Short mmCIF file of C-alpha atoms in Angstrom, two decimals:
data_model
loop_
_atom_site.label_atom_id
_atom_site.label_comp_id
_atom_site.label_asym_id
_atom_site.label_seq_id
_atom_site.Cartn_x
_atom_site.Cartn_y
_atom_site.Cartn_z
CA ALA A 1 2.37 -5.28 17.07
CA GLN A 2 2.41 -2.09 15.09
CA SER A 3 -0.19 0.49 14.22
CA VAL A 4 -0.54 3.82 12.55
CA THR A 5 -2.89 6.66 13.38
CA GLN A 6 -3.51 9.42 10.91
CA LEU A 7 -5.21 12.39 12.52
CA GLY A 8 -7.71 14.00 10.22
CA SER A 9 -9.37 12.00 7.49
CA HIS A 10 -9.78 15.18 5.46
CA VAL A 11 -7.44 18.15 5.22
CA SER A 12 -8.03 21.22 3.07
CA VAL A 13 -5.41 23.85 2.35
CA SER A 14 -5.22 26.75 0.00
CA GLU A 15 -2.97 26.59 -3.01
CA GLY A 16 0.45 27.87 -1.97
CA ALA A 17 -0.15 27.21 1.72
CA LEU A 18 1.72 24.79 3.97
CA VAL A 19 0.61 21.18 3.91
CA LEU A 20 0.77 19.23 7.18
CA LEU A 21 -0.51 15.67 7.38
CA ARG A 22 -0.18 13.98 10.74
CA CYS A 23 0.92 10.43 11.45
CA ASN A 24 1.62 8.75 14.76
CA TYR A 25 2.86 5.22 15.01
CA SER A 26 3.23 2.40 17.44
CA SER A 27 5.84 -0.28 16.89
CA SER A 28 7.43 -3.02 18.95
CA VAL A 29 10.57 -2.87 16.82
CA PRO A 30 12.60 0.10 15.57
CA PRO A 31 10.25 1.48 12.96
CA TYR A 32 10.62 1.91 9.28
CA LEU A 33 8.03 4.47 8.24
CA PHE A 34 6.57 5.38 4.89
CA TRP A 35 4.30 7.89 3.24
CA TYR A 36 2.42 6.88 0.12
CA VAL A 37 0.15 8.91 -2.15
CA GLN A 38 -2.81 7.50 -4.03
CA TYR A 39 -4.53 9.30 -6.87
CA PRO A 40 -8.09 8.30 -7.77
CA ASN A 41 -8.41 4.77 -9.10
CA GLN A 42 -4.67 4.24 -8.97
CA GLY A 43 -2.25 2.26 -6.85
CA LEU A 44 0.10 3.71 -4.28
CA GLN A 45 3.20 5.71 -5.05
CA LEU A 46 5.99 6.02 -2.52
CA LEU A 47 6.60 9.60 -1.43
CA LEU A 48 9.35 8.97 1.08
CA LYS A 49 10.58 6.55 3.69
CA TYR A 50 12.45 6.59 6.98
CA THR A 51 14.83 3.71 7.57
CA SER A 52 16.79 4.78 10.68
CA ALA A 53 19.16 7.16 8.94
CA ALA A 54 18.51 10.90 8.91
CA THR A 55 15.42 11.87 10.90
CA LEU A 56 14.39 14.47 8.32
CA VAL A 57 13.51 12.67 5.15
CA LYS A 58 13.02 14.36 1.82
CA GLY A 59 10.82 12.82 -0.82
CA ILE A 60 9.42 13.53 -4.22
CA ASN A 61 7.48 16.65 -5.16
CA ASP A 62 9.02 18.68 -2.30
CA PHE A 63 7.42 16.59 0.41
CA GLU A 64 9.36 15.84 3.53
CA ALA A 65 8.73 14.18 6.87
CA GLU A 66 10.46 14.24 10.20
CA PHE A 67 10.81 11.22 12.44
CA LYS A 68 10.40 12.16 16.10
CA LYS A 69 10.92 9.20 18.34
CA SER A 70 9.93 11.04 21.51
CA GLU A 71 6.58 11.92 19.97
CA THR A 72 6.23 8.67 17.98
CA SER A 73 5.36 10.85 15.02
CA PHE A 74 6.19 11.02 11.34
CA HIS A 75 4.27 14.01 10.03
CA LEU A 76 4.34 14.86 6.33
CA THR A 77 4.85 18.44 5.20
CA LYS A 78 5.17 20.47 2.04
CA PRO A 79 5.94 24.19 2.10
CA SER A 80 3.63 25.21 -0.71
CA ALA A 81 0.61 23.22 -1.85
CA HIS A 82 -0.08 22.70 -5.53
CA MET A 83 -3.36 21.73 -7.12
CA SER A 84 -1.78 18.46 -8.27
CA ASP A 85 -1.19 17.46 -4.64
CA ALA A 86 -4.87 16.69 -4.19
CA ALA A 87 -4.95 12.97 -3.41
CA GLU A 88 -5.19 10.41 -0.62
CA TYR A 89 -2.13 10.04 1.58
CA PHE A 90 -1.28 6.97 3.60
CA CYS A 91 1.25 6.58 6.36
CA ALA A 92 2.59 3.09 6.93
CA VAL A 93 4.86 1.29 9.37
CA ARG A 94 6.86 -1.88 8.83
CA GLY A 95 6.16 -4.82 11.07
CA ARG A 96 8.03 -7.82 12.38
CA PRO A 97 9.13 -10.41 9.83
CA ASP A 98 7.07 -13.56 9.40
CA ASN A 99 8.52 -17.05 9.02
CA PHE A 100 9.64 -16.21 5.50
CA GLY A 101 11.36 -13.03 6.58
CA ASN A 102 8.64 -10.87 5.08
CA GLU A 103 8.01 -7.67 6.94
CA LYS A 104 4.53 -6.45 6.27
CA LEU A 105 3.28 -2.91 6.04
CA THR A 106 0.51 -1.66 8.28
CA PHE A 107 -1.29 1.32 6.81
CA GLY A 108 -3.13 4.17 8.43
CA THR A 109 -6.67 4.98 7.40
CA GLY A 110 -5.53 7.71 5.06
CA THR A 111 -5.95 11.46 4.79
CA ARG A 112 -7.68 13.02 1.84
CA LEU A 113 -5.97 16.27 0.89
CA THR A 114 -8.00 18.89 -0.92
CA ILE A 115 -6.40 21.97 -2.40
CA ILE A 116 -8.47 25.13 -2.53
CA PRO A 117 -7.71 27.36 -5.53
CA GLY B 1 11.81 3.23 -10.82
CA ALA B 2 10.43 -0.27 -10.71
CA VAL B 3 7.10 -0.84 -12.42
CA VAL B 4 4.35 -3.19 -11.39
CA SER B 5 1.38 -3.78 -13.65
CA GLN B 6 -2.01 -5.32 -13.00
CA HIS B 7 -4.48 -6.78 -15.41
CA PRO B 8 -7.30 -6.19 -15.83
CA SER B 9 -7.70 -2.69 -14.48
CA ARG B 10 -11.42 -3.17 -14.14
CA VAL B 11 -13.65 -6.22 -14.29
CA ILE B 12 -17.35 -6.82 -13.94
CA CYS B 13 -18.60 -10.34 -13.43
CA LYS B 14 -21.70 -12.24 -12.47
CA SER B 15 -22.15 -13.68 -9.03
CA GLY B 16 -20.80 -17.23 -8.82
CA THR B 17 -18.12 -16.86 -11.44
CA SER B 18 -14.37 -16.76 -10.86
CA VAL B 19 -12.10 -13.88 -11.71
CA LYS B 20 -8.34 -13.93 -12.14
CA ILE B 21 -6.20 -10.84 -11.57
CA GLU B 22 -2.59 -10.73 -12.71
CA CYS B 23 0.23 -8.81 -11.09
CA ARG B 24 3.50 -8.45 -12.97
CA SER B 25 6.83 -6.89 -12.12
CA LEU B 26 7.96 -5.46 -15.43
CA ASP B 27 11.59 -4.59 -14.89
CA PHE B 28 12.68 -6.57 -11.87
CA GLN B 29 12.32 -10.00 -10.36
CA ALA B 30 9.96 -10.01 -7.43
CA THR B 31 10.78 -12.60 -4.80
CA THR B 32 7.79 -11.47 -2.80
CA MET B 33 4.42 -10.12 -3.82
CA PHE B 34 1.64 -8.82 -1.61
CA TRP B 35 -2.07 -8.64 -2.26
CA TYR B 36 -4.19 -5.95 -0.67
CA ARG B 37 -7.85 -5.13 -0.65
CA GLN B 38 -9.17 -1.63 -0.34
CA PHE B 39 -12.78 -0.73 0.37
CA PRO B 40 -14.09 2.68 -0.66
CA LYS B 41 -12.54 5.48 1.35
CA GLN B 42 -10.66 3.04 3.54
CA SER B 43 -7.09 1.93 3.94
CA LEU B 44 -5.36 -1.04 2.39
CA MET B 45 -5.81 -4.33 4.13
CA LEU B 46 -3.20 -6.98 3.50
CA MET B 47 -4.78 -10.20 2.29
CA ALA B 48 -1.78 -12.42 1.69
CA THR B 49 1.93 -12.55 1.04
CA SER B 50 3.33 -14.79 -1.64
CA ASN B 51 6.90 -15.87 -2.09
CA GLU B 52 7.91 -17.26 -5.47
CA GLY B 53 7.63 -21.02 -5.48
CA SER B 54 5.94 -21.24 -2.08
CA LYS B 55 2.40 -21.27 -0.83
CA ALA B 56 0.94 -17.91 0.01
CA THR B 57 0.66 -16.80 3.62
CA TYR B 58 -2.83 -15.51 4.29
CA GLU B 59 -3.80 -12.95 6.86
CA GLN B 60 -6.24 -13.88 9.56
CA GLY B 61 -9.81 -13.83 8.32
CA VAL B 62 -8.93 -14.21 4.64
CA GLU B 63 -10.31 -17.39 3.09
CA LYS B 64 -7.51 -19.10 1.21
CA ASP B 65 -9.92 -21.30 -0.72
CA LYS B 66 -11.79 -18.27 -1.95
CA PHE B 67 -8.81 -16.10 -2.78
CA LEU B 68 -6.36 -18.35 -4.59
CA ILE B 69 -2.89 -16.94 -5.00
CA ASN B 70 -0.25 -18.33 -7.30
CA HIS B 71 3.27 -16.96 -7.55
CA ALA B 72 4.70 -19.31 -10.14
CA SER B 73 7.44 -17.07 -11.47
CA LEU B 74 9.59 -14.19 -10.31
CA THR B 75 7.59 -11.73 -12.38
CA LEU B 76 4.01 -12.93 -12.06
CA SER B 77 1.53 -13.51 -9.28
CA THR B 78 -2.15 -14.15 -9.76
CA LEU B 79 -5.13 -13.72 -7.47
CA THR B 80 -8.23 -15.70 -8.34
CA VAL B 81 -11.46 -14.79 -6.65
CA THR B 82 -13.49 -18.00 -6.78
CA SER B 83 -17.27 -18.04 -6.82
CA ALA B 84 -17.37 -14.30 -6.50
CA HIS B 85 -20.22 -12.60 -4.68
CA PRO B 86 -21.24 -8.95 -4.49
CA GLU B 87 -19.46 -8.55 -1.15
CA ASP B 88 -16.21 -9.36 -2.94
CA SER B 89 -16.54 -6.18 -4.95
CA SER B 90 -13.54 -4.07 -4.07
CA PHE B 91 -10.30 -2.53 -5.27
CA TYR B 92 -7.50 -5.10 -5.28
CA ILE B 93 -3.92 -3.88 -5.27
CA CYS B 94 -0.74 -5.89 -5.53
CA SER B 95 2.77 -4.89 -4.64
CA ALA B 96 6.11 -6.47 -5.35
CA ARG B 97 9.47 -6.46 -3.69
CA GLU B 98 12.74 -7.54 -5.20
CA GLY B 99 14.95 -8.44 -2.28
CA PRO B 100 15.59 -8.15 1.46
CA TRP B 101 13.31 -5.69 3.16
CA SER B 102 16.05 -3.49 4.53
CA GLU B 103 17.22 -2.70 1.03
CA GLU B 104 14.11 -2.82 -1.06
CA THR B 105 10.85 -0.95 -1.30
CA GLN B 106 7.45 -2.38 -2.11
CA TYR B 107 6.27 -1.17 -5.50
CA PHE B 108 2.54 -1.03 -5.99
CA GLY B 109 0.47 -1.87 -9.00
CA PRO B 110 -2.30 0.44 -10.25
CA GLY B 111 -5.03 -1.75 -8.83
CA THR B 112 -7.94 -3.75 -10.20
CA ARG B 113 -11.49 -2.74 -9.53
CA LEU B 114 -13.79 -5.73 -9.24
CA LEU B 115 -17.55 -5.39 -9.41
CA VAL B 116 -19.63 -8.49 -8.84
CA LEU B 117 -23.24 -8.23 -9.92
#
């Protein structure tokens, strides 16, 4: 089984400050890990994904995340927060395939990021 | 990037009626589509996985007779909420994937907000 824990349901940072959103995972198979962003009343947009290549993954809008197997973590960072970064962020882990070969995503509970002007 | 649309974006219906939500992949053929449900300020919960031309695979606790899923073509999947009740009010999000998991990402639709009165 797989699970994702996002520490901190709400995170507030000042504009221009470092953004750090935490994600820890549990997986019975080598994990594929994802970060998604959701703006109000919208679907999810992929920020970045880790698929067993480089442990430091760069995504859109200057976000990046580092896979640390020893810590079972995949924290999301951005050097300088922008007002437009205010949104809900979800970490997700891929699971085992079902009988059709579909590998489902398990999402964390999300972290709401607020940017302080 | 790949685009997934949903229609309608918002629907209000009376208790006891049925509501159909469409999910379309606009610029790719989706062999697999996923339907999620999201309660306010909570994460996405997978409801079912549908493969084109096959019956949907429902997650434990999801009533297949209440949430009818049809994936009749490679670009369209529908979710019908039958005999809707107020507790069915939620944000429904679909995602679509083109090919084998290791190569393809799930692309999410913008969601459909259902309110049952």
